């Protein structure tokens, strides 16, 4: 009996000792090295950054919690945990109610939905023992997660505590985008890109907070989206591409998969069916659509402006109605892009008549029409959006009509322009676009009379006449699309080439880990390790 109670006392005593030791370990003050949040490598540069010069030690004891009963916030937490694992190998539990002992928490918190704020706005408060990421929406939290990912250093520290720690600089960030629409466009018509390729592009765009992916699904050289009521579009029109390769197309299941994948990263897919020009592939499948009076042959060259739909036939509009309906049904986003560029063999009146009828069809399926800037001459609803690419007068007319404009200036935002005379891929009709030229411009001041309030946002198109695979796509898109993402998100006063180019050089670890074959522009010092950068201009 006596022996038993002695044993009991010893056990209790040891347990108390162990708990105390554990508590001490938990509360042990860690001497974090001095950090500076404002000197980090965030792209796009957030609106406001306040450093508090200490750090949060991300380690195996860290847990993620998200606002209770909010499924979308929970998913953002899971996404963050997955990305932390990808970068650091750490396994971070999300909303694990068993684990109440952890003293390091990342809390993703929903602010009161009635708080007036931009839906992509978020705040990050980074303290020594917690990180609080708050937003009124899961979308805002998702954008904030990208910032947080960019703050996790490449290398860990194993001298501060008995666990390996990745030191996240402490401080506060309050951020929201300068423009609502921040897009990239991919031409899958001139050359086809697989679902897998597009998903990789989506992953990369999301990291830089781009929120729209415009897919140029049809052109003279190929029709890439299955339309059940008009099967020959893909059976016949999908089998060609520039240079005579095999082409390809997305089944409706593929397309839905892409839409869902993009949506999981808060990216809206904008489908484009380019018409009345750029329609050789459609007319090859269904010759009654053709309006240029010539026999339709498969086209695998790169000229533009020779094809047109017959704009005065009702059957053509019945066809378009089916196409817009089927695609709209699979597209939750608010936009349908109807093309409208370079219809050089369509008579002016016919063109305007056509665009105005298509606008009505698009509206019938509850979408807002986007068109290349030529559409502004037609009688269309002011809810339609003009995408400026080359003609400034057209952009001004759009503004006069009360339409919103998306800016994609060929001389700045075209990812398919060569960097310089020795570029491996690309065209150069709008000039050569080195990395600095692509970065140094402001949407608000690009066209006189087209002001901030007229601009829905910006988009960087990647036409694919000269690229056939992912590696070539990455050569043209990276790094320029990263600068473009900053132009769409960050305010003018937060953008500065000298500061940006160091942050860009520090993207190498991420790009390498993603296996991105970016163009190693000599203007940038590409770092294998992150280096300190100069303060921002306004500091
Ligand atoms: C112009 S930009 C086009 C495309 C070409 C591109 C090549 C626009 C609306 N049309 O058809 O692919 O140039 O850079």
Coordinates of C-alpha atoms and ligand atoms in Angstrom, one line a residue:
X1 CA 0.0 0.0 0.0
X2 CA 2.7 2.5 1.2
X3 CA 4.9 1.6 -1.7
X4 CA 2.1 2.1 -4.1
X5 CA 1.3 5.6 -2.9
X6 CA 5.0 6.5 -3.0
X7 CA 5.2 5.4 -6.6
X8 CA 2.1 7.5 -7.3
X9 CA 3.6 10.6 -5.7
X10 CA 6.8 10.1 -7.7
X11 CA 4.8 9.8 -10.9
X12 CA 2.8 12.9 -10.2
X13 CA 5.9 14.8 -9.3
X14 CA 7.6 13.7 -12.6
X15 CA 4.5 14.7 -14.6
X16 CA 4.4 18.1 -13.0
X17 CA 8.1 18.6 -13.7
X18 CA 7.6 17.5 -17.4
X19 CA 4.7 19.9 -17.8
X20 CA 6.6 22.8 -16.2
X21 CA 9.6 22.1 -18.5
X22 CA 7.2 22.1 -21.4
X23 CA 5.6 25.4 -20.3
X24 CA 9.1 26.9 -20.0
X25 CA 10.0 25.7 -23.4
X26 CA 6.8 27.2 -24.7
X27 CA 7.4 30.5 -23.1
X28 CA 11.1 30.6 -23.7
X29 CA 11.9 34.0 -25.1
X30 CA 13.4 33.7 -28.5
X31 CA 15.8 36.3 -29.5
X32 CA 14.7 36.9 -33.1
X33 CA 17.2 38.7 -35.3
X34 CA 16.2 42.1 -36.4
X35 CA 14.1 41.9 -39.6
X36 CA 12.5 44.4 -41.9
X37 CA 9.1 43.5 -43.4
X38 CA 9.4 46.5 -45.7
X39 CA 12.5 45.1 -47.3
X40 CA 10.9 41.8 -48.3
X41 CA 10.4 40.5 -51.8
X42 CA 6.7 40.9 -52.2
X43 CA 5.3 41.2 -55.7
X44 CA 2.9 43.0 -56.1
X45 CA 4.1 45.5 -53.6
X46 CA 1.3 45.9 -51.0
X47 CA -0.4 49.2 -50.3
X48 CA 0.8 49.7 -46.7
X49 CA 3.6 48.0 -44.9
X50 CA 4.7 48.7 -41.3
X51 CA 7.7 46.7 -40.0
X52 CA 8.0 45.9 -36.3
X53 CA 11.5 44.4 -36.6
X54 CA 11.0 41.0 -35.0
X55 CA 9.7 37.8 -36.4
X56 CA 7.2 34.9 -36.3
X57 CA 9.0 31.6 -36.2
X58 CA 7.2 29.2 -38.5
X59 CA 8.0 25.7 -37.3
X60 CA 6.5 22.3 -36.7
X61 CA 4.5 23.5 -33.7
X62 CA 2.6 26.1 -35.8
X63 CA -1.1 25.5 -36.5
X64 CA -3.6 27.1 -38.7
X65 CA -7.0 28.1 -37.5
X66 CA -9.8 29.6 -39.6
X67 CA -13.0 31.3 -38.7
X68 CA -15.4 28.6 -37.5
X69 CA -18.1 27.3 -39.8
X70 CA -16.8 29.1 -42.8
X71 CA -16.0 26.4 -45.4
X72 CA -14.3 28.8 -47.9
X73 CA -12.0 30.1 -45.2
X74 CA -11.2 26.6 -44.1
X75 CA -10.2 25.8 -47.8
X76 CA -7.9 28.8 -47.9
X77 CA -6.3 27.4 -44.7
X78 CA -5.8 24.0 -46.3
X79 CA -4.3 25.7 -49.4
X80 CA -1.9 27.6 -47.2
X81 CA -0.9 24.5 -45.3
X82 CA -0.3 22.7 -48.6
X83 CA 1.9 25.5 -49.9
X84 CA 3.9 25.7 -46.6
X85 CA 4.5 22.0 -47.0
X86 CA 5.6 22.4 -50.6
X87 CA 8.2 25.0 -49.6
X88 CA 9.4 23.9 -46.1
X89 CA 8.2 20.2 -45.7
X90 CA 6.4 21.3 -42.5
X91 CA 3.1 19.6 -41.8
X92 CA 0.8 22.2 -40.5
X93 CA -2.6 21.1 -39.2
X94 CA -5.7 23.1 -40.1
X95 CA -8.5 23.5 -37.6
X96 CA -7.3 20.5 -35.6
X97 CA -9.4 20.8 -32.4
X98 CA -7.4 18.0 -30.7
X99 CA -4.3 20.2 -30.7
X100 CA -4.9 23.0 -28.2
X101 CA -1.4 23.1 -26.9
X102 CA 0.3 24.9 -29.8
X103 CA 1.7 28.3 -29.0
X104 CA 2.2 29.4 -32.6
X105 CA -0.9 30.1 -34.6
X106 CA -1.8 31.4 -38.0
X107 CA -5.4 32.6 -37.8
X108 CA -7.3 33.3 -40.9
X109 CA -10.2 35.3 -39.8
X110 CA -13.4 36.6 -41.4
X111 CA -14.1 40.2 -40.7
X112 CA -17.7 41.2 -40.4
X113 CA -19.2 41.0 -43.9
X114 CA -20.8 44.4 -43.5
X115 CA -17.4 46.1 -43.1
X116 CA -17.2 48.2 -46.2
X117 CA -14.2 47.1 -48.1
X118 CA -12.8 46.0 -51.4
X119 CA -13.6 42.2 -51.8
X120 CA -10.0 41.4 -52.4
X121 CA -8.7 43.5 -49.4
X122 CA -6.9 41.8 -46.6
X123 CA -4.8 42.7 -43.5
X124 CA -1.9 40.8 -42.2
X125 CA -0.6 41.2 -38.6
X126 CA 2.5 39.3 -37.9
X127 CA 3.5 39.0 -34.3
X128 CA 6.1 36.8 -32.5
X129 CA 3.5 34.2 -31.6
X130 CA 0.8 34.6 -34.1
X131 CA -0.1 35.7 -37.6
X132 CA -3.6 37.1 -38.1
X133 CA -4.8 37.3 -41.7
X134 CA -8.1 39.0 -41.9
X135 CA -10.5 39.8 -44.7
X136 CA -14.3 40.1 -45.2
X137 CA -14.1 37.5 -48.0
X138 CA -12.2 34.2 -48.6
X139 CA -11.0 35.8 -51.8
X140 CA -9.3 38.5 -49.9
X141 CA -7.8 35.9 -47.5
X142 CA -6.6 34.0 -50.5
X143 CA -4.8 37.1 -51.9
X144 CA -3.3 37.6 -48.4
X145 CA -2.1 34.0 -48.4
X146 CA 0.0 34.8 -51.5
X147 CA 1.7 37.6 -49.6
X148 CA 2.4 35.4 -46.6
X149 CA 3.9 32.7 -48.9
X150 CA 6.2 35.3 -50.3
X151 CA 7.4 36.2 -46.8
X152 CA 8.5 32.7 -45.9
X153 CA 12.3 32.7 -46.4
X154 CA 14.0 30.0 -48.5
X155 CA 16.3 28.9 -45.7
X156 CA 15.4 28.0 -42.1
X157 CA 17.2 28.8 -38.9
X158 CA 18.1 26.0 -36.6
X159 CA 19.9 28.0 -33.9
X160 CA 17.1 29.9 -32.2
X161 CA 15.2 27.0 -30.7
X162 CA 15.3 23.3 -30.8
X163 CA 13.0 23.2 -33.8
X164 CA 13.9 24.4 -37.2
X165 CA 12.3 27.8 -37.9
X166 CA 11.5 29.9 -40.9
X167 CA 11.5 33.5 -39.8
X168 CA 8.7 35.6 -41.1
X169 CA 9.4 39.3 -40.5
X170 CA 6.9 40.9 -38.1
X171 CA 4.7 43.9 -38.8
X172 CA 1.5 44.9 -40.4
X173 CA 0.3 44.9 -44.0
X174 CA -2.9 46.5 -45.2
X175 CA -3.6 45.8 -48.8
X176 CA -6.1 45.9 -51.7
X177 CA -5.8 46.1 -55.4
X178 CA -5.6 49.3 -57.5
X179 CA -7.6 47.7 -60.3
X180 CA -10.5 45.3 -60.1
X181 CA -9.6 43.3 -63.3
X182 CA -6.0 42.0 -63.5
X183 CA -5.8 39.6 -66.4
X184 CA -3.6 37.4 -68.5
X185 CA -4.7 36.1 -71.9
X186 CA -3.5 32.8 -73.5
X187 CA -4.0 32.1 -77.1
X188 CA -4.7 28.3 -77.3
X189 CA -5.9 28.6 -80.9
X190 CA -2.7 29.3 -82.9
X191 CA -1.1 26.5 -80.9
X192 CA -3.0 24.3 -78.5
X193 CA -2.0 24.1 -74.8
X194 CA -3.1 21.2 -72.6
X195 CA -5.3 21.4 -69.5
X196 CA -2.1 20.5 -67.5
X197 CA -0.2 23.5 -69.1
X198 CA -3.0 25.9 -68.4
X199 CA -3.2 24.7 -64.8
X200 CA 0.4 25.4 -64.3
X201 CA 0.0 28.9 -65.7
X202 CA -2.9 29.4 -63.3
X203 CA -0.8 28.4 -60.3
X204 CA 1.9 30.9 -61.3
X205 CA -0.6 33.7 -62.0
X206 CA -2.3 33.2 -58.7
X207 CA 1.0 33.7 -56.8
X208 CA 1.2 37.2 -58.2
X209 CA -2.5 38.0 -57.5
X210 CA -3.8 38.0 -61.1
X211 CA -7.5 37.3 -61.0
X212 CA -8.6 36.8 -64.6
X213 CA -7.5 34.3 -67.3
X214 CA -8.8 35.1 -70.8
X215 CA -8.7 32.1 -73.1
X216 CA -8.5 32.9 -76.8
X217 CA -10.3 29.7 -77.8
X218 CA -10.9 30.2 -81.5
X219 CA -9.0 31.6 -84.5
X220 CA -8.3 31.0 -88.2
X221 CA -5.9 28.1 -87.3
X222 CA -8.1 26.2 -84.8
X223 CA -11.3 25.9 -82.8
X224 CA -10.5 24.6 -79.3
X225 CA -13.7 24.3 -77.4
X226 CA -16.3 21.5 -77.9
X227 CA -19.8 22.7 -78.8
X228 CA -22.2 19.8 -78.6
X229 CA -24.7 21.2 -81.0
X230 CA -22.0 21.9 -83.6
X231 CA -19.6 18.9 -83.3
X232 CA -17.6 19.6 -86.4
X233 CA -16.2 22.7 -84.9
X234 CA -13.7 20.6 -83.0
X235 CA -13.8 17.5 -85.2
X236 CA -12.7 19.5 -88.2
X237 CA -11.8 22.9 -86.9
X238 CA -9.8 21.5 -84.0
X239 CA -7.3 19.5 -86.0
X240 CA -5.1 22.2 -87.3
X241 CA -2.6 24.7 -85.9
X242 CA 0.1 27.1 -87.0
X243 CA 2.9 25.2 -88.7
X244 CA 0.7 22.1 -89.5
X245 CA 0.9 20.4 -86.0
X246 CA -1.9 18.2 -84.7
X247 CA -4.0 21.0 -83.0
X248 CA -6.3 19.8 -80.2
X249 CA -9.3 21.0 -78.2
X250 CA -10.9 21.0 -74.8
X251 CA -13.9 18.8 -74.3
X252 CA -16.6 20.5 -72.2
X253 CA -15.4 18.4 -69.3
X254 CA -11.9 19.7 -69.8
X255 CA -13.1 23.3 -69.9
X256 CA -15.3 22.8 -66.8
X257 CA -12.2 21.4 -65.0
X258 CA -10.2 24.4 -66.0
X259 CA -12.9 26.8 -64.8
X260 CA -13.2 25.0 -61.5
X261 CA -9.4 24.9 -61.0
X262 CA -9.1 28.6 -61.7
X263 CA -12.0 29.3 -59.4
X264 CA -10.3 27.4 -56.6
X265 CA -7.6 30.1 -56.9
X266 CA -10.1 32.9 -57.2
X267 CA -9.3 33.3 -60.9
X268 CA -12.2 34.0 -63.4
X269 CA -12.0 32.3 -66.8
X270 CA -13.0 34.6 -69.7
X271 CA -13.8 32.6 -72.8
X272 CA -13.2 34.3 -76.2
X273 CA -14.8 33.3 -79.4
X274 CA -13.2 35.7 -81.9
X275 CA -15.6 36.9 -84.6
X276 CA -16.6 37.9 -87.3
X277 CA -12.9 37.8 -88.4
X278 CA -10.4 35.2 -87.3
X279 CA -13.0 32.5 -88.2
X280 CA -11.4 30.3 -90.8
X281 CA -11.5 27.2 -88.6
X282 CA -15.2 27.6 -87.9
X283 CA -16.0 28.2 -91.6
X284 CA -13.9 25.1 -92.5
X285 CA -16.2 23.1 -90.2
X286 CA -19.4 24.7 -91.4
X287 CA -18.9 26.5 -94.8
X288 CA -22.3 28.3 -94.6
X289 CA -20.7 30.6 -92.0
X290 CA -18.2 32.0 -94.4
X291 CA -18.6 35.5 -95.7
X292 CA -15.5 36.2 -97.7
X293 CA -16.7 34.5 -100.9
X294 CA -13.8 32.2 -101.2
X295 CA -13.5 28.4 -100.8
X296 CA -12.4 27.7 -97.3
X297 CA -9.1 25.7 -96.8
X298 CA -7.4 24.7 -93.6
X299 CA -5.0 27.5 -92.5
X300 CA -1.7 27.0 -90.7
X301 CA 0.1 30.3 -91.5
X302 CA 0.2 33.4 -89.3
X303 CA -1.4 36.1 -91.4
X304 CA -4.5 37.9 -90.1
X305 CA -7.5 39.6 -91.5
X306 CA -8.7 37.4 -94.4
X307 CA -11.7 35.6 -92.9
X308 CA -15.1 36.7 -91.9
X309 CA -18.5 35.3 -91.0
X310 CA -21.4 36.1 -93.3
X311 CA -23.0 38.9 -91.2
X312 CA -26.3 39.0 -93.0
X313 CA -27.5 35.4 -92.6
X314 CA -29.9 34.6 -89.8
X315 CA -28.5 31.0 -89.6
X316 CA -25.1 32.5 -88.6
X317 CA -26.8 34.2 -85.6
X318 CA -28.6 30.9 -84.7
X319 CA -25.2 29.3 -84.7
X320 CA -23.7 32.0 -82.6
X321 CA -26.6 31.7 -80.2
X322 CA -25.8 28.0 -79.6
X323 CA -22.1 28.7 -79.1
X324 CA -22.6 31.5 -76.7
X325 CA -25.3 29.5 -74.8
X326 CA -23.2 26.4 -74.4
X327 CA -20.1 28.3 -73.3
X328 CA -22.0 30.6 -71.0
X329 CA -23.6 27.7 -69.3
X330 CA -20.2 26.4 -68.3
X331 CA -18.8 29.8 -67.4
X332 CA -19.7 31.2 -63.9
X333 CA -17.8 34.4 -64.5
X334 CA -19.6 37.5 -65.7
X335 CA -17.9 38.0 -69.1
X336 CA -18.0 36.6 -72.6
X337 CA -15.3 37.9 -75.0
X338 CA -16.6 38.1 -78.6
X339 CA -13.3 39.2 -80.2
X340 CA -14.0 41.7 -83.0
X341 CA -10.4 42.5 -83.9
X342 CA -8.9 42.8 -87.4
X343 CA -12.0 42.0 -89.4
X344 CA -10.3 43.5 -92.4
X345 CA -12.6 41.8 -95.0
X346 CA -15.9 42.6 -93.3
X347 CA -17.5 45.8 -94.6
X348 CA -17.8 48.5 -91.8
X349 CA -21.6 48.5 -91.8
X350 CA -21.7 44.7 -91.7
X351 CA -19.2 44.7 -88.9
X352 CA -21.1 47.1 -86.7
X353 CA -24.4 45.3 -87.4
X354 CA -22.8 42.0 -86.4
X355 CA -21.3 43.3 -83.2
X356 CA -24.5 44.8 -82.1
X357 CA -26.4 41.6 -82.7
X358 CA -23.8 39.5 -80.9
X359 CA -23.9 41.9 -77.9
X360 CA -27.6 41.1 -77.6
X361 CA -27.0 37.4 -77.7
X362 CA -24.3 37.7 -75.1
X363 CA -26.7 39.7 -72.9
X364 CA -29.4 37.1 -73.4
X365 CA -27.2 34.6 -71.7
X366 CA -26.5 37.0 -68.8
X367 CA -23.0 37.9 -69.7
X368 CA -21.2 41.2 -70.2
X369 CA -19.6 41.4 -73.6
X370 CA -15.9 42.2 -73.9
X371 CA -14.5 42.9 -77.3
X372 CA -11.2 44.2 -78.8
X373 CA -11.2 48.0 -79.2
X374 CA -12.7 47.9 -82.7
X375 CA -16.2 47.1 -81.3
X376 CA -16.7 50.6 -80.0
X377 CA -18.1 51.8 -83.4
X378 CA -21.1 49.5 -83.1
X379 CA -24.4 50.2 -81.4
X380 CA -23.8 48.3 -78.2
X381 CA -24.8 48.5 -74.6
X382 CA -22.6 50.7 -72.3
X383 CA -22.1 47.6 -70.1
X384 CA -19.9 46.1 -72.8
X385 CA -16.2 46.5 -72.3
X386 CA -13.6 47.6 -74.8
X387 CA -10.2 45.9 -74.6
X388 CA -7.7 48.5 -75.9
X389 CA -4.8 46.9 -77.8
X390 CA -3.7 49.4 -80.5
X391 CA -6.1 52.2 -81.4
X392 CA -6.2 55.0 -78.8
X393 CA -9.0 56.7 -80.6
X394 CA -11.2 53.6 -80.0
X395 CA -10.4 53.7 -76.3
X396 CA -11.5 57.4 -76.2
X397 CA -14.7 56.6 -78.0
X398 CA -15.4 53.8 -75.5
X399 CA -15.0 56.4 -72.6
X400 CA -17.2 58.9 -74.4
X401 CA -19.9 56.2 -74.7
X402 CA -19.6 55.5 -71.0
X403 CA -18.0 52.0 -71.5
X404 CA -15.2 50.6 -69.3
X405 CA -11.9 49.8 -70.8
X406 CA -9.4 47.0 -70.2
X407 CA -5.9 48.2 -71.1
X408 CA -3.6 45.8 -73.1
X409 CA -1.3 48.2 -74.9
X410 CA 0.6 46.2 -77.5
X411 CA 3.8 48.2 -76.9
X412 CA 3.8 47.4 -73.1
X413 CA 1.5 44.5 -72.2
X414 CA 2.0 42.1 -75.2
X415 CA 3.8 39.1 -73.8
X416 CA 4.4 37.8 -77.3
X417 CA 6.6 40.7 -78.4
X418 CA 10.3 39.8 -78.5
X419 CA 12.5 41.1 -75.7
X420 CA 15.1 42.2 -78.2
X421 CA 16.6 41.4 -81.6
X422 CA 18.0 38.1 -80.4
X423 CA 14.9 36.8 -78.7
X424 CA 14.3 33.1 -79.5
X425 CA 10.5 33.5 -79.8
X426 CA 8.0 36.2 -80.4
X427 CA 6.9 38.7 -82.9
X428 CA 7.8 42.4 -83.0
X429 CA 5.1 44.3 -84.8
X430 CA 4.5 46.5 -81.7
X431 CA 8.3 46.8 -81.0
X432 CA 10.8 44.9 -78.8
X433 CA 9.7 44.8 -75.2
X434 CA 12.5 44.3 -72.7
X435 CA 11.6 43.7 -69.0
X436 CA 11.9 47.3 -68.0
X437 CA 9.8 48.7 -70.9
X438 CA 7.1 46.2 -69.9
X439 CA 7.1 47.4 -66.3
X440 CA 7.5 51.2 -66.7
X441 CA 4.1 52.6 -67.5
X442 CA 0.9 53.5 -65.7
X443 CA -2.5 52.5 -66.8
X444 CA -4.0 55.7 -65.4
X445 CA -1.9 57.9 -67.6
X446 CA -1.4 55.8 -70.7
X447 CA -4.1 57.3 -72.9
X448 CA -5.1 60.9 -72.4
X449 CA -8.7 61.1 -71.4
X450 CA -8.9 57.4 -70.3
X451 CA -8.7 57.9 -66.6
X452 CA -8.7 55.7 -63.5
X453 CA -12.5 55.6 -63.3
X454 CA -12.8 54.5 -66.9
X455 CA -10.4 51.6 -66.5
X456 CA -11.7 48.2 -65.4
X457 CA -8.2 46.9 -65.3
X458 CA -5.3 45.6 -67.3
X459 CA -4.5 42.4 -69.2
X460 CA -1.3 40.9 -70.7
X461 CA -2.1 38.8 -73.8
X462 CA 0.2 36.0 -74.9
X463 CA -0.4 35.1 -78.6
X464 CA 1.0 31.8 -79.6
X465 CA 2.0 32.0 -83.2
X466 CA 5.7 31.4 -82.3
X467 CA 5.4 29.1 -79.3
X468 CA 4.4 25.5 -79.2
X469 CA 5.0 24.2 -75.7
X470 CA 5.1 25.3 -72.0
X471 CA 8.9 26.0 -72.0
X472 CA 8.4 28.5 -74.9
X473 CA 5.3 29.9 -73.2
X474 CA 7.3 30.5 -70.0
X475 CA 10.2 32.2 -71.9
X476 CA 7.8 34.9 -73.2
X477 CA 5.6 35.2 -70.2
X478 CA 8.2 35.2 -67.5
X479 CA 9.3 37.5 -66.1
X480 CA 7.2 40.1 -67.9
X481 CA 3.8 38.9 -66.6
X482 CA 5.1 39.3 -63.0
X483 CA 5.7 43.1 -63.6
X484 CA 2.3 43.2 -65.2
X485 CA 0.7 41.8 -62.1
X486 CA 2.3 44.5 -60.1
X487 CA 1.0 47.2 -62.5
X488 CA -2.5 45.9 -62.0
X489 CA -2.4 45.6 -58.2
X490 CA 0.0 48.2 -56.8
X491 CA -0.5 51.9 -56.8
X492 CA 1.7 54.2 -58.9
X493 CA 3.6 55.5 -55.8
X494 CA 4.4 52.0 -54.7
X495 CA 6.0 51.1 -58.1
X496 CA 9.6 51.9 -58.8
X497 CA 11.8 50.0 -61.4
X498 CA 15.0 50.1 -59.3
X499 CA 13.2 48.6 -56.3
X500 CA 11.2 46.2 -58.4
X501 CA 14.1 44.7 -60.3
X502 CA 15.7 43.6 -57.1
X503 CA 12.5 42.0 -55.9
X504 CA 12.1 40.4 -59.3
X505 CA 15.7 39.0 -59.1
X506 CA 14.7 37.5 -55.8
X507 CA 11.9 35.4 -57.4
X508 CA 14.4 32.9 -58.6
X509 CA 14.0 30.4 -55.8
X510 CA 10.2 30.3 -56.4
X511 CA 10.5 30.2 -60.2
X512 CA 13.1 27.4 -60.0
X513 CA 11.1 25.4 -57.6
X514 CA 8.1 25.7 -60.0
X515 CA 10.4 24.7 -62.8
X516 CA 9.6 27.9 -64.8
X517 CA 12.0 28.4 -67.7
X518 CA 11.9 32.2 -67.5
X519 CA 13.9 34.4 -69.8
X520 CA 17.0 35.4 -67.8
X521 CA 17.1 39.0 -68.9
X522 CA 20.5 40.6 -68.3
X523 CA 18.7 43.7 -66.8
X524 CA 18.0 41.6 -63.7
X525 CA 20.5 40.2 -61.2
X526 CA 18.9 36.8 -60.7
X527 CA 19.6 35.6 -57.2
X528 CA 19.9 32.1 -56.0
X529 CA 19.4 33.4 -52.5
X530 CA 17.3 36.3 -51.4
X531 CA 19.2 39.5 -50.9
X532 CA 18.3 42.7 -49.0
X533 CA 16.8 45.4 -51.2
X534 CA 16.8 49.1 -51.2
X535 CA 14.0 50.9 -49.4
X536 CA 10.9 51.9 -51.3
X537 CA 10.9 55.3 -52.9
X538 CA 8.3 56.8 -50.6
X539 CA 10.1 55.6 -47.4
Ligands
LIG1 C1 -2.8 41.0 -83.2 S1 -4.1 41.9 -80.7 C2 -3.9 40.2 -82.9 C3 -3.7 38.8 -82.9 C4 -2.3 38.4 -83.2 C5 -1.4 39.3 -82.4 C6 0.1 39.0 -82.5 C7 -5.3 41.4 -81.5 C8 -6.6 41.8 -81.0 N1 -5.1 40.7 -82.6 O1 -4.6 38.1 -83.8 O2 -2.1 37.1 -82.7 O3 -1.5 40.6 -83.0 O4 0.8 39.8 -81.7

